[in-house]
Coordinates of C-alpha atoms and ligand atoms in Angstrom, one line a residue:
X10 CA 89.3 111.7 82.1
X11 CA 87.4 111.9 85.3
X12 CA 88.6 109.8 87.9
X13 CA 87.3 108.9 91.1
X14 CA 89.6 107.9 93.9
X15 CA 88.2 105.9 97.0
X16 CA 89.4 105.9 100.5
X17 CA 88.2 104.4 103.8
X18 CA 90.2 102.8 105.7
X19 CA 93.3 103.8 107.6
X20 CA 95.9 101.9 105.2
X21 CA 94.2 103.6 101.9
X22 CA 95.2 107.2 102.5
X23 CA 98.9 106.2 102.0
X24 CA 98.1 104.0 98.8
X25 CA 96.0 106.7 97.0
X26 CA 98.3 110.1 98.3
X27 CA 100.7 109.3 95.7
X28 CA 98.3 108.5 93.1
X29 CA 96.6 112.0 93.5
X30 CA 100.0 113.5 93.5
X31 CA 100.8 112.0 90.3
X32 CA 97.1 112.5 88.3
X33 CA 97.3 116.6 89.5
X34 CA 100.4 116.6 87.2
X35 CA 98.5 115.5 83.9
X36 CA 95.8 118.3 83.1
X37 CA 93.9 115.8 81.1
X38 CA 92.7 114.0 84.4
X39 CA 90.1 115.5 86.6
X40 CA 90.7 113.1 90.0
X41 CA 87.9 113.1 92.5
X42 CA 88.4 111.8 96.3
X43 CA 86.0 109.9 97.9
X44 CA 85.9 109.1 101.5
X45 CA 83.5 106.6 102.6
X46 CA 84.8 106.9 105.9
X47 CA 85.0 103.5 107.5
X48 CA 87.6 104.8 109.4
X49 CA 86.6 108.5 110.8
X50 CA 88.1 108.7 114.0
X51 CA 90.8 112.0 114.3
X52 CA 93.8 109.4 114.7
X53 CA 92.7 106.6 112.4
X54 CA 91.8 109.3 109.7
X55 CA 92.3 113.3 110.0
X56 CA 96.1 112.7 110.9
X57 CA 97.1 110.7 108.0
X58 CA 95.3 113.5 105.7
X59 CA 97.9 115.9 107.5
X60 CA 100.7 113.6 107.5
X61 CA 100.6 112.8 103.7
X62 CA 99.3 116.7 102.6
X63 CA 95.8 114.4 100.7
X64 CA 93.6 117.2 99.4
X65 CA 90.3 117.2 101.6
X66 CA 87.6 114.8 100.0
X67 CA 85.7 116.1 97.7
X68 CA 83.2 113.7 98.9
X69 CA 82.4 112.2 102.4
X70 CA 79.8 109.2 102.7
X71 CA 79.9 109.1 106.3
X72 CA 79.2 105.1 106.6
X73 CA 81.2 104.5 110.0
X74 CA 81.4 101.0 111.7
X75 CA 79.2 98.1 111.3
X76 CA 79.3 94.5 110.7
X77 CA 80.5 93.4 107.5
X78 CA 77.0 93.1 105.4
X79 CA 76.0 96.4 106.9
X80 CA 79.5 98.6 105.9
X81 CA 79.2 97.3 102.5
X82 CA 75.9 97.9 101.9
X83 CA 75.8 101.2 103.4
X84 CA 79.1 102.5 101.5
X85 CA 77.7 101.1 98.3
X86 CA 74.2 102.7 98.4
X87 CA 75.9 106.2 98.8
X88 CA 78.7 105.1 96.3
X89 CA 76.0 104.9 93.8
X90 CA 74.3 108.7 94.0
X91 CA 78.4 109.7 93.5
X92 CA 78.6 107.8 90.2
X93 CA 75.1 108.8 89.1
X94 CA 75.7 112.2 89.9
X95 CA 79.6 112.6 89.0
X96 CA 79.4 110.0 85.7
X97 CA 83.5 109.5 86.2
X98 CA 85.3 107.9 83.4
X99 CA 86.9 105.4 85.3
X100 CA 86.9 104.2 89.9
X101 CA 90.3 103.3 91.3
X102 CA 90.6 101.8 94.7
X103 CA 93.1 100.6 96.8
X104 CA 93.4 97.4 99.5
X105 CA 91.3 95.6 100.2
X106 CA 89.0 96.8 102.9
X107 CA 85.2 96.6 103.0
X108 CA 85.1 100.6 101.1
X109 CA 87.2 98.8 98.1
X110 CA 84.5 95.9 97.0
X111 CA 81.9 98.0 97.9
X112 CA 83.1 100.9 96.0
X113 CA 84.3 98.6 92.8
X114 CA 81.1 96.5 92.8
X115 CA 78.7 99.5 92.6
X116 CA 81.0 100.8 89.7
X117 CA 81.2 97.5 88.0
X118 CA 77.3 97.1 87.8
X119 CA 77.3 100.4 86.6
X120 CA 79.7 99.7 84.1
X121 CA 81.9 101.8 85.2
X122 CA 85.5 100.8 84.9
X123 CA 87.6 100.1 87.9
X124 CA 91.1 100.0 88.2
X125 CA 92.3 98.2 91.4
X126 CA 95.9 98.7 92.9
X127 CA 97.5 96.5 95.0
X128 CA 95.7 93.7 93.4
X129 CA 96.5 89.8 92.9
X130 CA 97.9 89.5 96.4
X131 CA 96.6 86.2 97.8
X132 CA 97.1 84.4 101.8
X133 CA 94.6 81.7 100.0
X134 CA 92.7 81.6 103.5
X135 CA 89.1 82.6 102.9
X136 CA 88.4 82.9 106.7
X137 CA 90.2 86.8 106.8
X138 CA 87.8 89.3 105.2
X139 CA 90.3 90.8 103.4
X140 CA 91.0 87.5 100.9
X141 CA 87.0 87.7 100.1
X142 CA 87.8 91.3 99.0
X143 CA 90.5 91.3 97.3
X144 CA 89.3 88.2 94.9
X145 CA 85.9 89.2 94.3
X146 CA 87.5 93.2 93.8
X147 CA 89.9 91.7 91.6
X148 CA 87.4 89.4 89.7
X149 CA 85.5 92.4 88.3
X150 CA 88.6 95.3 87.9
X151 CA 89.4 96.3 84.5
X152 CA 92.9 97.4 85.2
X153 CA 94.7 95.3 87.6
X154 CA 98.3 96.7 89.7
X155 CA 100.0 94.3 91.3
X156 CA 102.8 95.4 94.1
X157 CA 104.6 91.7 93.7
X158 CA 105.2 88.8 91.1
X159 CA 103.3 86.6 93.1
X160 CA 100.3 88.9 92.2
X161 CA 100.6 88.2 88.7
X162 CA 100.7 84.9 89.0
X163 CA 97.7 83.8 91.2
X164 CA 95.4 86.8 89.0
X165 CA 96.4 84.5 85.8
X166 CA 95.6 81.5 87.8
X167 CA 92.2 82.5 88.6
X168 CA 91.6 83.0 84.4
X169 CA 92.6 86.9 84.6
X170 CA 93.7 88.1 81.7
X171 CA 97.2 89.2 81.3
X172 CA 96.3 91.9 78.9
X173 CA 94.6 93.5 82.3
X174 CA 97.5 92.7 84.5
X175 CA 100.2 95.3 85.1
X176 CA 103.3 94.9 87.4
X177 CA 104.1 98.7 88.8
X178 CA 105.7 98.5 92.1
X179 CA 104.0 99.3 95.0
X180 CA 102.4 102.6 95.8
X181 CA 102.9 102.5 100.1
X182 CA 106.8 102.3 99.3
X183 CA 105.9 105.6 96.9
X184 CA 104.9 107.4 100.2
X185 CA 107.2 105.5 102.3
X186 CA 110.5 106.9 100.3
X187 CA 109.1 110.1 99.7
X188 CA 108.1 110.7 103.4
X189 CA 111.2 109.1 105.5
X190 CA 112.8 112.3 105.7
X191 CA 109.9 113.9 107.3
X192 CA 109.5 111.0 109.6
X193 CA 112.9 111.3 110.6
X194 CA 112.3 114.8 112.4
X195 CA 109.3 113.8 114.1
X196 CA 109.4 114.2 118.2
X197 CA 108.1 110.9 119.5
X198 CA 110.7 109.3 120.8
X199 CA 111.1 112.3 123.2
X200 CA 107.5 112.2 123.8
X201 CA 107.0 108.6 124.6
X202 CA 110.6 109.2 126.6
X203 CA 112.3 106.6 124.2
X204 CA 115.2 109.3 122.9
X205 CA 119.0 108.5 124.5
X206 CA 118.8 112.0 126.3
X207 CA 115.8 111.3 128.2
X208 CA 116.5 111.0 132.4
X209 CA 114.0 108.0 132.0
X210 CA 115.8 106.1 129.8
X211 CA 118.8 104.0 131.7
X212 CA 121.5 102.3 128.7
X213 CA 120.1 99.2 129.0
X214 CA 116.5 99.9 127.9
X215 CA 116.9 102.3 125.0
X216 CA 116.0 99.2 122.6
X217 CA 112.2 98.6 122.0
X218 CA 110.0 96.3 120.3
X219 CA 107.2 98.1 118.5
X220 CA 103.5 96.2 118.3
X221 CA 100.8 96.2 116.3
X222 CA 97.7 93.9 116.6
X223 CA 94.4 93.8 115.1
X224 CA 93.1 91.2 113.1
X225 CA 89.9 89.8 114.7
X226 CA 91.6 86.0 114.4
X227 CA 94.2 87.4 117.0
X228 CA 92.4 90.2 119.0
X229 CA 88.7 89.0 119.2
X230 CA 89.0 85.3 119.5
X231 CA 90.8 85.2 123.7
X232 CA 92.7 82.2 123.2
X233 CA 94.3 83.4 120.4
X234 CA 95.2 87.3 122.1
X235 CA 96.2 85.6 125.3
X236 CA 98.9 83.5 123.4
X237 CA 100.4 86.1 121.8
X238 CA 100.1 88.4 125.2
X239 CA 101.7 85.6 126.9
X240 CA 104.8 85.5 124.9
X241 CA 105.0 89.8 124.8
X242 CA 104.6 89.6 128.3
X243 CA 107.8 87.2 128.2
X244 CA 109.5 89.5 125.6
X245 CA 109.3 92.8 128.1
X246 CA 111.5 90.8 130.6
X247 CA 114.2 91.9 127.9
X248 CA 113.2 94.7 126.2
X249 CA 111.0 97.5 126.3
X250 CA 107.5 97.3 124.3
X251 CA 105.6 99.6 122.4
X252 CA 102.1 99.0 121.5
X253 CA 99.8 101.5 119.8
X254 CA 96.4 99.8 120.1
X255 CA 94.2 100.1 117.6
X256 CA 90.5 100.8 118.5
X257 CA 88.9 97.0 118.4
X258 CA 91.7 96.0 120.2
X259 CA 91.2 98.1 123.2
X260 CA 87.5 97.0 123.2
X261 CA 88.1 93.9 123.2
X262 CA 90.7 93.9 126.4
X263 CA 87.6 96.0 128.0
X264 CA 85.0 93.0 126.8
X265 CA 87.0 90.5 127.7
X266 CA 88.4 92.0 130.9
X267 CA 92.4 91.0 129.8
X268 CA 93.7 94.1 131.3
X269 CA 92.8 91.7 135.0
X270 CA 95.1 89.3 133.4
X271 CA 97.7 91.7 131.9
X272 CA 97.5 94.7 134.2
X273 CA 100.0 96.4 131.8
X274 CA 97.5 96.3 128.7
X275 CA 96.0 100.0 130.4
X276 CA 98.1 100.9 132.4
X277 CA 99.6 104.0 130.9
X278 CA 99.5 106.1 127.4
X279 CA 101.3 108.6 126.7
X280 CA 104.7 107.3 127.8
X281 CA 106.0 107.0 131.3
X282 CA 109.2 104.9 132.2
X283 CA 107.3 101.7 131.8
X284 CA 108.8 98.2 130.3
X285 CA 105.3 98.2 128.3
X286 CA 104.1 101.4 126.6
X287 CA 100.5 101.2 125.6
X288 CA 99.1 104.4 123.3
X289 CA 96.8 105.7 120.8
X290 CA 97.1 105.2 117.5
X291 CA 100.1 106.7 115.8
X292 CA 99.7 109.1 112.4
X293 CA 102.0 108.5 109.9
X294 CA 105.2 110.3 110.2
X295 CA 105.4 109.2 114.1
X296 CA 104.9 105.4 113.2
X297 CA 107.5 105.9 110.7
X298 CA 109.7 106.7 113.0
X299 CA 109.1 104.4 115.2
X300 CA 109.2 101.4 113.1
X301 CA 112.6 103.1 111.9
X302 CA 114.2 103.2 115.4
X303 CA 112.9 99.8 116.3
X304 CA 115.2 97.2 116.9
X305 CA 112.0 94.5 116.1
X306 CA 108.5 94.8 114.9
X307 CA 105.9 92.2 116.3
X308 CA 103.0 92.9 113.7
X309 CA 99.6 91.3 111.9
X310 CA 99.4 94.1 109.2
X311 CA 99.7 94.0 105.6
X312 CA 101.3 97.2 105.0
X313 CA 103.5 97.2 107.9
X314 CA 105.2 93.7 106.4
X315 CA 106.3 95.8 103.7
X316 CA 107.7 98.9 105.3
X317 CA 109.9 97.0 107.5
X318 CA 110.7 95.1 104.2
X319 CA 112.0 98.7 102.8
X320 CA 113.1 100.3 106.3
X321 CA 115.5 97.0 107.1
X322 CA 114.1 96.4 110.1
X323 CA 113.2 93.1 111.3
X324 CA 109.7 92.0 111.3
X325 CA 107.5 89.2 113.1
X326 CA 104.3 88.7 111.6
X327 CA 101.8 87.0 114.2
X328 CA 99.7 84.9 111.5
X329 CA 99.8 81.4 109.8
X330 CA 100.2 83.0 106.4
X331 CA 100.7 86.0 104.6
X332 CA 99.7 87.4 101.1
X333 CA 102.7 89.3 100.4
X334 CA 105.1 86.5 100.0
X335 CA 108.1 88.6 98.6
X336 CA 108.8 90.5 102.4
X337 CA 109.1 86.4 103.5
X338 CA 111.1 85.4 100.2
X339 CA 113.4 88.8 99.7
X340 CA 112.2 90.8 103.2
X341 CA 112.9 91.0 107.3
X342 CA 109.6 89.3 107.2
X343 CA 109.1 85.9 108.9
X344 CA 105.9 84.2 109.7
X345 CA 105.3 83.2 113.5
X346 CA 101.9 81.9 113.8
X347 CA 100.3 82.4 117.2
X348 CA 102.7 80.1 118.7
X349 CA 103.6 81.6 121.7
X350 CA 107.4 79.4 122.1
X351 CA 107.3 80.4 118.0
X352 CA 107.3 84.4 118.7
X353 CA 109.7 84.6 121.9
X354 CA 112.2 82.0 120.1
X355 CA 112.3 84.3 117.2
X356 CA 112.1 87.6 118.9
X357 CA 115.1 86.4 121.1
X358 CA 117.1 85.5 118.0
X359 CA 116.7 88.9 116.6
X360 CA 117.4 90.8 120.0
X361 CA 120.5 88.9 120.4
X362 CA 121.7 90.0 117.1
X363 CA 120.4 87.4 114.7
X364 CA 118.9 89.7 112.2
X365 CA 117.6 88.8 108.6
X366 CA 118.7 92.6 106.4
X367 CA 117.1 91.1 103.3
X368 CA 116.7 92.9 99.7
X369 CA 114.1 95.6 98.5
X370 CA 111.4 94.1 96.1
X371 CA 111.3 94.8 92.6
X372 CA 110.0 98.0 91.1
X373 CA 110.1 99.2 94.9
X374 CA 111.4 102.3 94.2
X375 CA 109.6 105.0 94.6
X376 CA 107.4 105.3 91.2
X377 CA 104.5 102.9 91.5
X378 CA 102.0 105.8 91.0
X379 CA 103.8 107.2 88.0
X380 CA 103.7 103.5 85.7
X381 CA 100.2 103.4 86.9
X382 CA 98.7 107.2 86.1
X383 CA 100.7 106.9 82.7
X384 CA 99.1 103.4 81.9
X385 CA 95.7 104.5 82.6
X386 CA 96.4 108.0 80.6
X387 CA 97.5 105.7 77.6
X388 CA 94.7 103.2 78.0
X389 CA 92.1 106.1 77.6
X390 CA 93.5 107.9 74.9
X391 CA 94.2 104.9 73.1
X392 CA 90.0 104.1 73.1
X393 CA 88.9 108.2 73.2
Ligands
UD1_430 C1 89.9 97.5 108.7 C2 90.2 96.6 107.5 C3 91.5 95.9 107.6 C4 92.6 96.9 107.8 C5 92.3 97.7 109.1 C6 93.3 98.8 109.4 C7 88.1 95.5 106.5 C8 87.4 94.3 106.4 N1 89.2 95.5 107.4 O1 89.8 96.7 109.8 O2 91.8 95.1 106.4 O3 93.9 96.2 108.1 O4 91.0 98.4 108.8 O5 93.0 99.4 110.6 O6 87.8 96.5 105.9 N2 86.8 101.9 115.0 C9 86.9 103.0 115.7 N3 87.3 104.2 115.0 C10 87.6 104.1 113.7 C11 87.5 102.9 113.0 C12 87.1 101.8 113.7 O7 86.6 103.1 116.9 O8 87.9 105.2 113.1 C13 86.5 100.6 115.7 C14 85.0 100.4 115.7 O9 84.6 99.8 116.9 C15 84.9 99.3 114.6 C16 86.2 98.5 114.8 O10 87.1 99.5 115.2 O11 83.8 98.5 114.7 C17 86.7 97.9 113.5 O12 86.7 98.8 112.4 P1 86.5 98.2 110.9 O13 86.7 99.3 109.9 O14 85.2 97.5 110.8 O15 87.7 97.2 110.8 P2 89.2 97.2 111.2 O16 89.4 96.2 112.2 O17 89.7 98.6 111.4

């Protein structure tokens, strides 16, 4: 059974690293990794290959940034000499980034099965890119993985057939549980000057808040950044802030010339005794650890909803809606919107002790990638 595997984006290389792991153990499958590389820069990319010990690629498309129509096209025009040439048995992706409809449409009209995990997960607001994905992926995916109930329930809403439909767990918590140890021993606290020993650090200011921002409805329309930098801006009065900025996030506080505004956007990164730490983007093991030693986590990721879900910590998410119900329903998660009152009234609750501990999801435990290798093992010697 050859198999090929697709990442391309920064939060795929900790979906498929388990799924690899798991497929090596069965000498029946032959898995392939593909890299279309959306996402190619050393810290967005090479780090989480060392992090999470992923095999090199076997294949790199080398497709880079663009706007939506151009990604897609180009990562599905050098899909389609892989599948000609490599004739796999079956294309799994992950997410639902540009590289995962790209990749599962070009295998589709070849009629080449796909198997999508992470799938059914619905925000039911067609203005993110990601919900376009992740319906059309899931529309024309064979097998279907779902990380959540609520998965299975708006897939058989939209006429999917249960028979296709298989509730496994979620593969991120796979790496998450497996990797924590690790994570544990990594060194950036004492690099960014946030460990208890550090001279920098007085008592009072060993707490921090740990950002993440990146959705273009928050980072490149202004009045929607400058709400939410209003109320972190109010939130460092109290407590320390660290923010590792991803890349269209720091070109957009260049373009739009925020840093005039918010002086402390740029002004330092790699950790000096600042209330306001800006940085590079973290690998895996070090964000880990951060999010671990956190005391709250002001996000608009998918995947980092669901760690703090797992790790216990609390978690703000800065969006109207999210499609990962459960870390709201069971989770630390709570929706804040871009309300600015919204995000300091619930980040104040949480620093003065108000905190929501929650429950770990079903089936989050650590063998997501196992139900799903031995359900696509079965399903192909069932037909072969
Ligand atoms: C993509 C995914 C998003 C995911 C996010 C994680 C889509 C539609 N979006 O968004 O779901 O949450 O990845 O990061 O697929 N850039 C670099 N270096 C890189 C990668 C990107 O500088 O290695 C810059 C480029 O200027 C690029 C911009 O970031 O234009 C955006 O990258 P892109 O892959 O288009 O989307 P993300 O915002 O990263």
């Amino acid at each position: 059974m050859k198999v090929i595997n697709v990442v391309g984006a920064r939060p795929n290389f900790m979906k498929i690293a388990p799924i690899i792991n798991e497929m090596k153990k069965h000498p029946e499958i032959e898995p392939l990794l593909v890299h279309t590389e959306q996402h190619y820069d050393e810290n967005m990319s090479k780090l989480f290959f060392d992090d999470l010990g992923l095999p090199k690629p076997d294949i790199f498309l080398g497709v880079g940034s663009g706007s939506h129509a151009e990604q897609t096209a180009k990562v599905m025009l050098e899909f389609e000499k892989v599948l000609v040439r490599y004739k796999p048995n079956l294309t799994l992706v992950v997410g639902d980034v540009n590289s995962t409809i790209a990749c599962a449409l070009t295998s589709a009209k070849l009629n080449i099965p796909v198997a999508h995990v992470e799938a059914g997960l619905r925000s039911f607001d067609k203005t993110m890119p990601e919900e376009i994905n992740r319906i059309l992926t899931d529309a024309i995916s064979d097998h279907l993985f779902v990380t959540e109930k609520s998965g299975e329930i708006n897939l058989i809403k939209e006429g999917i057939p249960q028979s296709k439909i298989h509730f496994v767990g979620n593969v991120m918590i796979d790496t998450l549980l497996k990797h924590k140890e690790k994570a544990n021993g990594s060194h950036i606290l004492t690099k960014l000057h946030l460990d208890r020993g550090s001279k920098l650090n007085d008592t009072a200011k060993q707490e921090f808040v740990l950002v993440t921002l990146h959705r273009p409805s928050n980072v490149d329309n202004i009045d929607n950044f400058v709400m939410i930098l209003e109320a972190l801006n109010k939130i460092r009065e109290r407590v320390r802030i660290v923010y590792p900025m991803h890349p269209r996030t720091r070109s957009n506080i260049i373009r739009l010339k925020l840093f005039e505004r918010y002086p402390f956007l740029l002004n330092n990164h790699n950790g000096t005794n600042n209330d306001f730490i800006v940085t590079e983007p973290f690998g895996y093991l070090d964000f880990i650890k951060l999010i671990s030693e956190s005391v709250l986590v002001i996000t608009d990721s998918g995947g980092i909803q669901e760690e703090t879900t797992v790790l216990q910590v609390p978690c703000l998410t800065v969006r109207e809606n999210t499609e990962r119900p459960v870390t709201c329903e069971k989770g630390t998660n709570i929706l804040v919107g871009m309300n600015t009152e919204k995000i300091i009234d619930e980040a104040l609750k949480v620093l003065n002790g108000n905190k929501k501990i929650g429950q770990i999801p079903d089936y989050w435990d650590g063998f997501a990638a196992e139900r799903i290798v031995q359900i696509l093992l079965n399903e192909f010697l069932r037909k072969a």
